[in-house]
PDB file of C-alpha atoms in Angstrom:
ATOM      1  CA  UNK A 830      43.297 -91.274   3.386  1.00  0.00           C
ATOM      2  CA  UNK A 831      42.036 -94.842   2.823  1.00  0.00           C
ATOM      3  CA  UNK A 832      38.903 -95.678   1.287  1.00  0.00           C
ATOM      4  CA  UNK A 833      36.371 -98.358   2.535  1.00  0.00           C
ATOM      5  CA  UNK A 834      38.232-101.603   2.869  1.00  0.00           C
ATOM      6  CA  UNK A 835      36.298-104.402   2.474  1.00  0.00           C
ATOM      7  CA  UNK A 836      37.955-108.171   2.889  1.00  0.00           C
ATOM      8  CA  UNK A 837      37.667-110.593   1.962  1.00  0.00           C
ATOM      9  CA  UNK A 838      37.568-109.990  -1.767  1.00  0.00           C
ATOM     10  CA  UNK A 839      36.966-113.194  -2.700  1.00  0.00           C
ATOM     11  CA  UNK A 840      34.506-116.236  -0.401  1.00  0.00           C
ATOM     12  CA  UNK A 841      33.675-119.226  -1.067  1.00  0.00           C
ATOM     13  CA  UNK A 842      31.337-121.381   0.626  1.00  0.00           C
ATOM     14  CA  UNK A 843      29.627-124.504   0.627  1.00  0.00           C
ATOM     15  CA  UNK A 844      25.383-124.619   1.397  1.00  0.00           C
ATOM     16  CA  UNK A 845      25.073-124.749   5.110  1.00  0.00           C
ATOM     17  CA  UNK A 846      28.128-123.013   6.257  1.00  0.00           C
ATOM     18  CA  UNK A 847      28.451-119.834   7.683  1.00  0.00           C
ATOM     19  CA  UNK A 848      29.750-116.239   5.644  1.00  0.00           C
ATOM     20  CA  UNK A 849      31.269-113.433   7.333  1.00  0.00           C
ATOM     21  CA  UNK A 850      32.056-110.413   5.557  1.00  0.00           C
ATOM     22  CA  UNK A 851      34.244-107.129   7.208  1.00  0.00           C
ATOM     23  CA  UNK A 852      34.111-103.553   6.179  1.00  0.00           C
ATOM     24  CA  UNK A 853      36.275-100.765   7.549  1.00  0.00           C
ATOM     25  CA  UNK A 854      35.142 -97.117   6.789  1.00  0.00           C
ATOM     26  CA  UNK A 855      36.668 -94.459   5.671  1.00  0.00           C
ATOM     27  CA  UNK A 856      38.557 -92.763   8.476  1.00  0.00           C
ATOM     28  CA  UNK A 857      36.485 -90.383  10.578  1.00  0.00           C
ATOM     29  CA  UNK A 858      33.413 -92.196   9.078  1.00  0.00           C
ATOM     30  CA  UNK A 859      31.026 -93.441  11.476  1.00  0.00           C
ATOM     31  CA  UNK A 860      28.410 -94.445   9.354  1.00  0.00           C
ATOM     32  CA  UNK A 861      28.128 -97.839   7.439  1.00  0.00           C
ATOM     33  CA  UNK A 862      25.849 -99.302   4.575  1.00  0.00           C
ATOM     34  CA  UNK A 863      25.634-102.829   3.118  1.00  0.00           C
ATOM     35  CA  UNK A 864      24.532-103.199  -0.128  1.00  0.00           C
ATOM     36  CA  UNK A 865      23.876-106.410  -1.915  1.00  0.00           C
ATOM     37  CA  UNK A 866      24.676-106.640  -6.050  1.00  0.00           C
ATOM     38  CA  UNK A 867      22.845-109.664  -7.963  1.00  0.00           C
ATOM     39  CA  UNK A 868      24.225-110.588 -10.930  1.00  0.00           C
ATOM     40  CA  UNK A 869      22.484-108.226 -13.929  1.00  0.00           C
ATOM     41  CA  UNK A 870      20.417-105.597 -11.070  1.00  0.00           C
ATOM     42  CA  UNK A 871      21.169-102.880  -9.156  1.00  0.00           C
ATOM     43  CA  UNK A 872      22.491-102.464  -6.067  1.00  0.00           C
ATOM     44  CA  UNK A 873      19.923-103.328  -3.317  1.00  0.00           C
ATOM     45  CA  UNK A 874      20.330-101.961   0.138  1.00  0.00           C
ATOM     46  CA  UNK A 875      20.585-104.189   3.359  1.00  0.00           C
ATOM     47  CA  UNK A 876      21.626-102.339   5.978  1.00  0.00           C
ATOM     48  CA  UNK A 877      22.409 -98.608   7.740  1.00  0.00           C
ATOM     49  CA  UNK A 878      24.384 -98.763  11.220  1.00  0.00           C
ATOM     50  CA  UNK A 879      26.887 -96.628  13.466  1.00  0.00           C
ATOM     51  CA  UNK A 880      28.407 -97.318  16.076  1.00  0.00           C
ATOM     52  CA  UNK A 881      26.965-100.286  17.971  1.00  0.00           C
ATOM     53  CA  UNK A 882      23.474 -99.301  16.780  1.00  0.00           C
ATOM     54  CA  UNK A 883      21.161-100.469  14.172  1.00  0.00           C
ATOM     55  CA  UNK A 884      20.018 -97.914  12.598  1.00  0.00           C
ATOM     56  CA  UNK A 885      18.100 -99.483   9.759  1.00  0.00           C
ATOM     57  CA  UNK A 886      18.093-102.961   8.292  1.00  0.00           C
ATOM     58  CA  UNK A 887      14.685-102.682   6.237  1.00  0.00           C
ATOM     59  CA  UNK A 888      16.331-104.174   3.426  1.00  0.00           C
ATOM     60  CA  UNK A 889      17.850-107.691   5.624  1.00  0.00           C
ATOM     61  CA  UNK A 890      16.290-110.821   5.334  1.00  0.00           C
ATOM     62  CA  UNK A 891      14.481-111.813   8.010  1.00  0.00           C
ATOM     63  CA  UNK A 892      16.460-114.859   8.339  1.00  0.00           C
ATOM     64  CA  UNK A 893      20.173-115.774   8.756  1.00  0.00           C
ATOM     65  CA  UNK A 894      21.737-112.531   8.295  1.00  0.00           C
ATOM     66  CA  UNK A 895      22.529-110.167  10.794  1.00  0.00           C
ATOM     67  CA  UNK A 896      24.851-107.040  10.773  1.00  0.00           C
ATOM     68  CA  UNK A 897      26.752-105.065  13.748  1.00  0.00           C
ATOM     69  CA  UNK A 898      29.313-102.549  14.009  1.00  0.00           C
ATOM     70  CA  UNK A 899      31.166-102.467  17.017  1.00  0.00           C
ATOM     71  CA  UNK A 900      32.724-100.170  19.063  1.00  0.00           C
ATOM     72  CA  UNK A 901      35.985-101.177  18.157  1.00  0.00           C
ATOM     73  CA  UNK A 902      37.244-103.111  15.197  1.00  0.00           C
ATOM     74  CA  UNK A 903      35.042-103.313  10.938  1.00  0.00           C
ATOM     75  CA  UNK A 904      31.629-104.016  10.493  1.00  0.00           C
ATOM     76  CA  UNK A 905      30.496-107.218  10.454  1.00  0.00           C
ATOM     77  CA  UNK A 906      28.025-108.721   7.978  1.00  0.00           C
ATOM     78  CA  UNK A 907      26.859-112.528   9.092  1.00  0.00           C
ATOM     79  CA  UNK A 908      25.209-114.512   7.154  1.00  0.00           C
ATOM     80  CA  UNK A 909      24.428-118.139   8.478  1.00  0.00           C
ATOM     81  CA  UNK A 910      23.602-121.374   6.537  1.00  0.00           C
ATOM     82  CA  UNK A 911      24.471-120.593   3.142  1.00  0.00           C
ATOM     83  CA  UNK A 912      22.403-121.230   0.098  1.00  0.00           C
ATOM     84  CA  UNK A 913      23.094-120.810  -3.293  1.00  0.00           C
ATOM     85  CA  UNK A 914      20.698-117.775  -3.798  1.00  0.00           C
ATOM     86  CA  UNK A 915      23.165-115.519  -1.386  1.00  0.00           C
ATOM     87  CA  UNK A 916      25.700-115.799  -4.195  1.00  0.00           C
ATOM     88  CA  UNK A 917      26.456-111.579  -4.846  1.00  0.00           C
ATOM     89  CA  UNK A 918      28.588-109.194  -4.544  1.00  0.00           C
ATOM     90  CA  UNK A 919      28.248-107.253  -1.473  1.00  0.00           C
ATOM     91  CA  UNK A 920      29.376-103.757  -0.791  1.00  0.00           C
ATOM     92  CA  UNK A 921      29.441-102.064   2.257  1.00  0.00           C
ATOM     93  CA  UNK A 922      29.575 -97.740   2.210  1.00  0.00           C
ATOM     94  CA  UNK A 923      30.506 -95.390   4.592  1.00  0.00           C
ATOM     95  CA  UNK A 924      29.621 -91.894   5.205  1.00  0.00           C
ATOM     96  CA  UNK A 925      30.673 -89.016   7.290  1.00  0.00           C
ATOM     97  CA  UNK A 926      28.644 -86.971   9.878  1.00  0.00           C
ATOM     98  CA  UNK A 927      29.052 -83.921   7.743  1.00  0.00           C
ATOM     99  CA  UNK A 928      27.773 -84.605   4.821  1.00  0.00           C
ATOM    100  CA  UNK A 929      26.195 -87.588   5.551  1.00  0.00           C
ATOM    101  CA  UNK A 930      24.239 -88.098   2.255  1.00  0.00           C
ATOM    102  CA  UNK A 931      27.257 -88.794   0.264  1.00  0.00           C
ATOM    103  CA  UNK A 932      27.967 -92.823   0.286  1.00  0.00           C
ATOM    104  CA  UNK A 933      31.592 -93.918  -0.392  1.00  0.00           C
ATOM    105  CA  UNK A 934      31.873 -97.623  -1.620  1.00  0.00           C
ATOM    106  CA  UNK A 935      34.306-100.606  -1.269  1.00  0.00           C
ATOM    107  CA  UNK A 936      35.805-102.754  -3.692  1.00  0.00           C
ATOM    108  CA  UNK A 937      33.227-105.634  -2.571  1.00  0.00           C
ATOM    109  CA  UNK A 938      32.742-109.220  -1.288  1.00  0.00           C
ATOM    110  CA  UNK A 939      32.048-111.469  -3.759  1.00  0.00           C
ATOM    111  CA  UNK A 940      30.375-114.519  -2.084  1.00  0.00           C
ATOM    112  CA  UNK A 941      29.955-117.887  -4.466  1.00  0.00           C
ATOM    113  CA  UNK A 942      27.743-120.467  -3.197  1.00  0.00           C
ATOM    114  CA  UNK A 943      28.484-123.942  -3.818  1.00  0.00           C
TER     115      UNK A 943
ATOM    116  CA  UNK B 762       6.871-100.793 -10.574  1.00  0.00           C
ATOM    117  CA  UNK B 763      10.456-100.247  -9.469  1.00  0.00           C
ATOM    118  CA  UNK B 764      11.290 -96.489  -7.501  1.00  0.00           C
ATOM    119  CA  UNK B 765      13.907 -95.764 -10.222  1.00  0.00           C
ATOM    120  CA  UNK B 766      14.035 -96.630 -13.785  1.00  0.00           C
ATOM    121  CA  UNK B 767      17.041 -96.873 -15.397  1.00  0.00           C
ATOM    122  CA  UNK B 768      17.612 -98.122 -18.797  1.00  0.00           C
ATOM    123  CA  UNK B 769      20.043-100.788 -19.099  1.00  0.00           C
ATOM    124  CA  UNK B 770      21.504-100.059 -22.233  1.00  0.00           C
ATOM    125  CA  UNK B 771      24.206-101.273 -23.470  1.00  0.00           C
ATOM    126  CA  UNK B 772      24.363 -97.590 -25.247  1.00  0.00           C
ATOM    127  CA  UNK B 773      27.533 -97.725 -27.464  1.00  0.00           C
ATOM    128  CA  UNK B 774      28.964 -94.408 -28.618  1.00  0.00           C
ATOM    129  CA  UNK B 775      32.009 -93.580 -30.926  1.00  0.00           C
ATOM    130  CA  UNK B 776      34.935 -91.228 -28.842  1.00  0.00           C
ATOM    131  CA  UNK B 777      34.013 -87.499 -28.309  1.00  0.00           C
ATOM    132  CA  UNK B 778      30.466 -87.846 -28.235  1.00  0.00           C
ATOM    133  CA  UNK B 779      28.348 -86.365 -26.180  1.00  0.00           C
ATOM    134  CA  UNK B 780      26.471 -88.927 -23.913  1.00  0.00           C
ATOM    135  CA  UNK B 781      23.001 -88.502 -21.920  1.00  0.00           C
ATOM    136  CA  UNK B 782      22.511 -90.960 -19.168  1.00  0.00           C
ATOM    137  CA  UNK B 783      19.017 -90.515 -17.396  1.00  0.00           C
ATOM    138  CA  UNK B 784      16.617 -91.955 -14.729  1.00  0.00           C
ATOM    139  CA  UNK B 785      13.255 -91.437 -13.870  1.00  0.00           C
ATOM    140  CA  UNK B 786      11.802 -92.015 -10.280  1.00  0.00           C
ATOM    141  CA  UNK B 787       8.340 -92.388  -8.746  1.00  0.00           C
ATOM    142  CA  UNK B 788       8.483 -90.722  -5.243  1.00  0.00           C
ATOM    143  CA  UNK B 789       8.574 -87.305  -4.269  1.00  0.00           C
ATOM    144  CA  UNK B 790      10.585 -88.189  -1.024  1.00  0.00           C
ATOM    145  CA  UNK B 791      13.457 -88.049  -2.579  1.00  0.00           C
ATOM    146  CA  UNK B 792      15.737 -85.026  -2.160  1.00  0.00           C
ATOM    147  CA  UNK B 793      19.288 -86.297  -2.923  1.00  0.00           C
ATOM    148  CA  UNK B 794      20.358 -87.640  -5.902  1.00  0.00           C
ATOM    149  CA  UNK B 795      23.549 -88.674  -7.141  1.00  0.00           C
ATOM    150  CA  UNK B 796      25.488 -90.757  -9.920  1.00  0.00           C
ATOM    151  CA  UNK B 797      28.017 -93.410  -9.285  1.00  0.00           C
ATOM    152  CA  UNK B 798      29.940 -95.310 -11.951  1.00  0.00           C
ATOM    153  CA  UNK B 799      31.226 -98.970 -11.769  1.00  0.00           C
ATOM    154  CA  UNK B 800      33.837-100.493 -13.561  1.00  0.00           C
ATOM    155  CA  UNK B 801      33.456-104.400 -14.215  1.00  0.00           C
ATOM    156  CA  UNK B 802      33.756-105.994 -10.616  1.00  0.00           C
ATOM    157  CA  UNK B 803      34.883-103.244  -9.059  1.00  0.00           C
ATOM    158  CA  UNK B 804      32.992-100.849  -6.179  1.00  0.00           C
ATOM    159  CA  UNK B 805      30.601 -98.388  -7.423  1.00  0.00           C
ATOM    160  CA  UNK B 806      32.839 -94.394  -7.588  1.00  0.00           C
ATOM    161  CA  UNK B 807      30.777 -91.384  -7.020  1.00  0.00           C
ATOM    162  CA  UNK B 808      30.883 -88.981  -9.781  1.00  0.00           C
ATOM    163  CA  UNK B 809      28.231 -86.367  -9.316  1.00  0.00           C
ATOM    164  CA  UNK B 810      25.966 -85.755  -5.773  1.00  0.00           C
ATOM    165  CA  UNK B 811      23.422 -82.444  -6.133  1.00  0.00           C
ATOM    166  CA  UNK B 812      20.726 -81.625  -3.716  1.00  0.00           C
ATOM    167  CA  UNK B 813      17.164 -81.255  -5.139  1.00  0.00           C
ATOM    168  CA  UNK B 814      16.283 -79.641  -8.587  1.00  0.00           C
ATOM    169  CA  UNK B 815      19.002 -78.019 -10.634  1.00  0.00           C
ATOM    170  CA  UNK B 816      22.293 -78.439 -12.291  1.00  0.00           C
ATOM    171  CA  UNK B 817      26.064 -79.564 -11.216  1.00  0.00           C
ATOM    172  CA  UNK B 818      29.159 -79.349 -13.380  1.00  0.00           C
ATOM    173  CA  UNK B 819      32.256 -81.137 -13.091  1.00  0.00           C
ATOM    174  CA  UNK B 820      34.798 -81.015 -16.039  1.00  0.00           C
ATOM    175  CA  UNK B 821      33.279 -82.926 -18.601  1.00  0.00           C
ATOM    176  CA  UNK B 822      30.330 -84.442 -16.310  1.00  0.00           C
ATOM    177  CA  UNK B 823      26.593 -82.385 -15.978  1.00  0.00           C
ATOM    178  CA  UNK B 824      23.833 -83.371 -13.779  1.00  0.00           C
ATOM    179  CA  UNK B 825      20.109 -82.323 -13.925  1.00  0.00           C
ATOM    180  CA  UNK B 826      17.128 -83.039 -11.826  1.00  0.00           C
ATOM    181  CA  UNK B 827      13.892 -81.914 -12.829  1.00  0.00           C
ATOM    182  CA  UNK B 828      12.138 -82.806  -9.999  1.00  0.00           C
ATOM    183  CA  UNK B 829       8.653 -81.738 -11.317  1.00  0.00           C
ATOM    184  CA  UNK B 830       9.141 -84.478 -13.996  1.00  0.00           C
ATOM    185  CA  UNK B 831      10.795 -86.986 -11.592  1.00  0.00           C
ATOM    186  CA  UNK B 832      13.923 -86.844 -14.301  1.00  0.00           C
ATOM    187  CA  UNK B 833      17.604 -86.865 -13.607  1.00  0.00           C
ATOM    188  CA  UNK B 834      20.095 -86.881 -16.204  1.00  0.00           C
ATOM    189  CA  UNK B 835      24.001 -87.113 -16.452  1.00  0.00           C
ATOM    190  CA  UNK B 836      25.801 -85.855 -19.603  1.00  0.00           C
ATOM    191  CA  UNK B 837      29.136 -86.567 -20.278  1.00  0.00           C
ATOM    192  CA  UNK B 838      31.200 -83.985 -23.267  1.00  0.00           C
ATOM    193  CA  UNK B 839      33.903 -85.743 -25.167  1.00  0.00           C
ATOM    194  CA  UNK B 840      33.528 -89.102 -24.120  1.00  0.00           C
ATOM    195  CA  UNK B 841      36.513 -91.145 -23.602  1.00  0.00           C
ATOM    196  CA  UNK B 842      36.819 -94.957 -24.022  1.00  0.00           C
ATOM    197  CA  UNK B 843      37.820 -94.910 -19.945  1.00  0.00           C
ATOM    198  CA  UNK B 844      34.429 -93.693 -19.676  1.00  0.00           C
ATOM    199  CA  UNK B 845      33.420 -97.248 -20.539  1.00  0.00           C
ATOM    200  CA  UNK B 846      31.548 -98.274 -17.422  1.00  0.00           C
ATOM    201  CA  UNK B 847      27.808 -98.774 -15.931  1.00  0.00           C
ATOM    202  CA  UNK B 848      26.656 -95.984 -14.522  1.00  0.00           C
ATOM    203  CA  UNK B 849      24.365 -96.013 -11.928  1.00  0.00           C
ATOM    204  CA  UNK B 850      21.753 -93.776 -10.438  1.00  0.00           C
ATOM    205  CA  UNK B 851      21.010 -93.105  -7.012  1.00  0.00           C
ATOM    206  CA  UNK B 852      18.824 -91.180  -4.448  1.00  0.00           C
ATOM    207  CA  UNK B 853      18.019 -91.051  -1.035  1.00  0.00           C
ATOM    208  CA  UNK B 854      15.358 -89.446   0.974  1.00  0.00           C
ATOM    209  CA  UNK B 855      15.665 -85.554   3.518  1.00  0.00           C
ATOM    210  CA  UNK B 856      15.582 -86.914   6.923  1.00  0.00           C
ATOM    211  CA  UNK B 857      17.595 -85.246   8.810  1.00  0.00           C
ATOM    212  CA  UNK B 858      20.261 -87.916   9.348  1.00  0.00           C
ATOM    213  CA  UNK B 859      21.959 -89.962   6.560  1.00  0.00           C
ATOM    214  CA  UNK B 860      19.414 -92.791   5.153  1.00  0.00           C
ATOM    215  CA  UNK B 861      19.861 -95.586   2.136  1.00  0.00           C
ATOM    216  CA  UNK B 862      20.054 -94.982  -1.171  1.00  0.00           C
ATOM    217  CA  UNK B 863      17.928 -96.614  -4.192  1.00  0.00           C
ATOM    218  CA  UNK B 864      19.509 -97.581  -7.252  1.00  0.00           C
ATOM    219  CA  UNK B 865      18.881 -97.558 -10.327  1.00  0.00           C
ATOM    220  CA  UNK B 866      19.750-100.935 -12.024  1.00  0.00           C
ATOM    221  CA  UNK B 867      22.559 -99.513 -14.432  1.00  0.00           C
ATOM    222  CA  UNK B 868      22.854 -98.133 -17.818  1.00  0.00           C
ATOM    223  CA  UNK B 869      25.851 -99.975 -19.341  1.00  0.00           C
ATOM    224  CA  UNK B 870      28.115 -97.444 -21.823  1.00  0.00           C
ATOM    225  CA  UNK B 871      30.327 -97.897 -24.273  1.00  0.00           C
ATOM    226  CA  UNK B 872      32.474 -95.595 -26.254  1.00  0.00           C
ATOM    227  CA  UNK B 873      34.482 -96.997 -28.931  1.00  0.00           C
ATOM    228  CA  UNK B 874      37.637 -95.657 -30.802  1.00  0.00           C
TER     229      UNK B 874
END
């Protein structure tokens, strides 16, 4: 069984352009986290969503990200007109319905700014 | 003041000691609480998940919660330079459904030969 699959592993963008990020759970996991990692702190959480919902994205910005998880095909984390300051790693989670309180994590996204 | 405090170490121990990893936490709400460890640039690997107050064993991992102190702790018998690694708390709230977890910021261990 494959873990979470995250690609790509590596991104690297210029200030301005436009980041997108893709996580594939665990199979028979329909829930998803993303989780953003600053360099020397914890992991900080961004987002919670199944299938085509939202369940909880306390933790976005309230500006040029944006998250979805689609019926078919990975989640998708967006984020829009780069700035240095979104330089992390990101790691998106997946859990299943039974046992839903246990997170499983991906390698990561690390995104450098330029 | 931060939900969870974690100490970031480094903590450096020599091989076959006994090491005590611990977090404290500031709300009640939480019910679930679990320990993940991280290799450098690599995805967080859950080690230990336990379900309010009490103790878990796993070969040569323990975890405690006191949950009347707010105090989880993860000891590790006969350490192992592979066990060189941040470890990270974590804990999430009962809802009913699955919900995010809080972090602690990482205790950073290592055991030397």
């Amino acid at each position: 069984n494959a873990g979470v699959m995250q690609n790509p592993r590596h991104l690297v963008r210029r200030r301005g352009q436009e980041a997108r990020l893709r996580c594939s759970p665990m199979k028979g996991h329909s829930h998803v986290y993303w989780y953003r990692q600053l360099p020397e702190e914890g992991l900080k959480f961004m987002v919670y969503l199944q299938k085509e919902n939202i369940i909880d994205e306390s933790g976005m910005p309230k500006e040029r990200f944006s998250a979805e998880f689609p019926k078919e095909g990975p989640s998708i984390l967006r984020i829009q007109q780069v700035v240095r300051g979104d330089s992390a790693a990101y790691f998106c989670a997946s859990s299943p319905d039974r046992g839903m309180q246990t997170q499983y994590f991906g390698p990561g996204t690390r995104l450098l700014v330029l | 003041q931060k939900e969870v405090e974690q100490d970031p170490g480094p903590l450096s121990v020599p091989e076959g000691a006994i090491v005590s990893l611990n977090c404290t936490y500031s709300n009640s709400a939480f019910q679930y609480f679990m320990w993940y460890r991280q290799y450098s640039r690599k995805g967080p690997e859950l080690l230990m998940y336990t379900y309010s107050s009490g103790n878990k064993e796993d070969g040569r991992f323990t975890a405690q919660v006191d949950k009347s102190s707010k105090y989880i702790s993860l000891f590790i018998r006969d350490s192992q330079p592979s066990d060189s690694a941040t470890y990270l708390c974590a804990m999430s709230r009962n809802t009913g459904t699955a919900s995010k977890l809080t972090f602690g910021t990482g205790t950073r261990l290592q055991v030397t030969l």
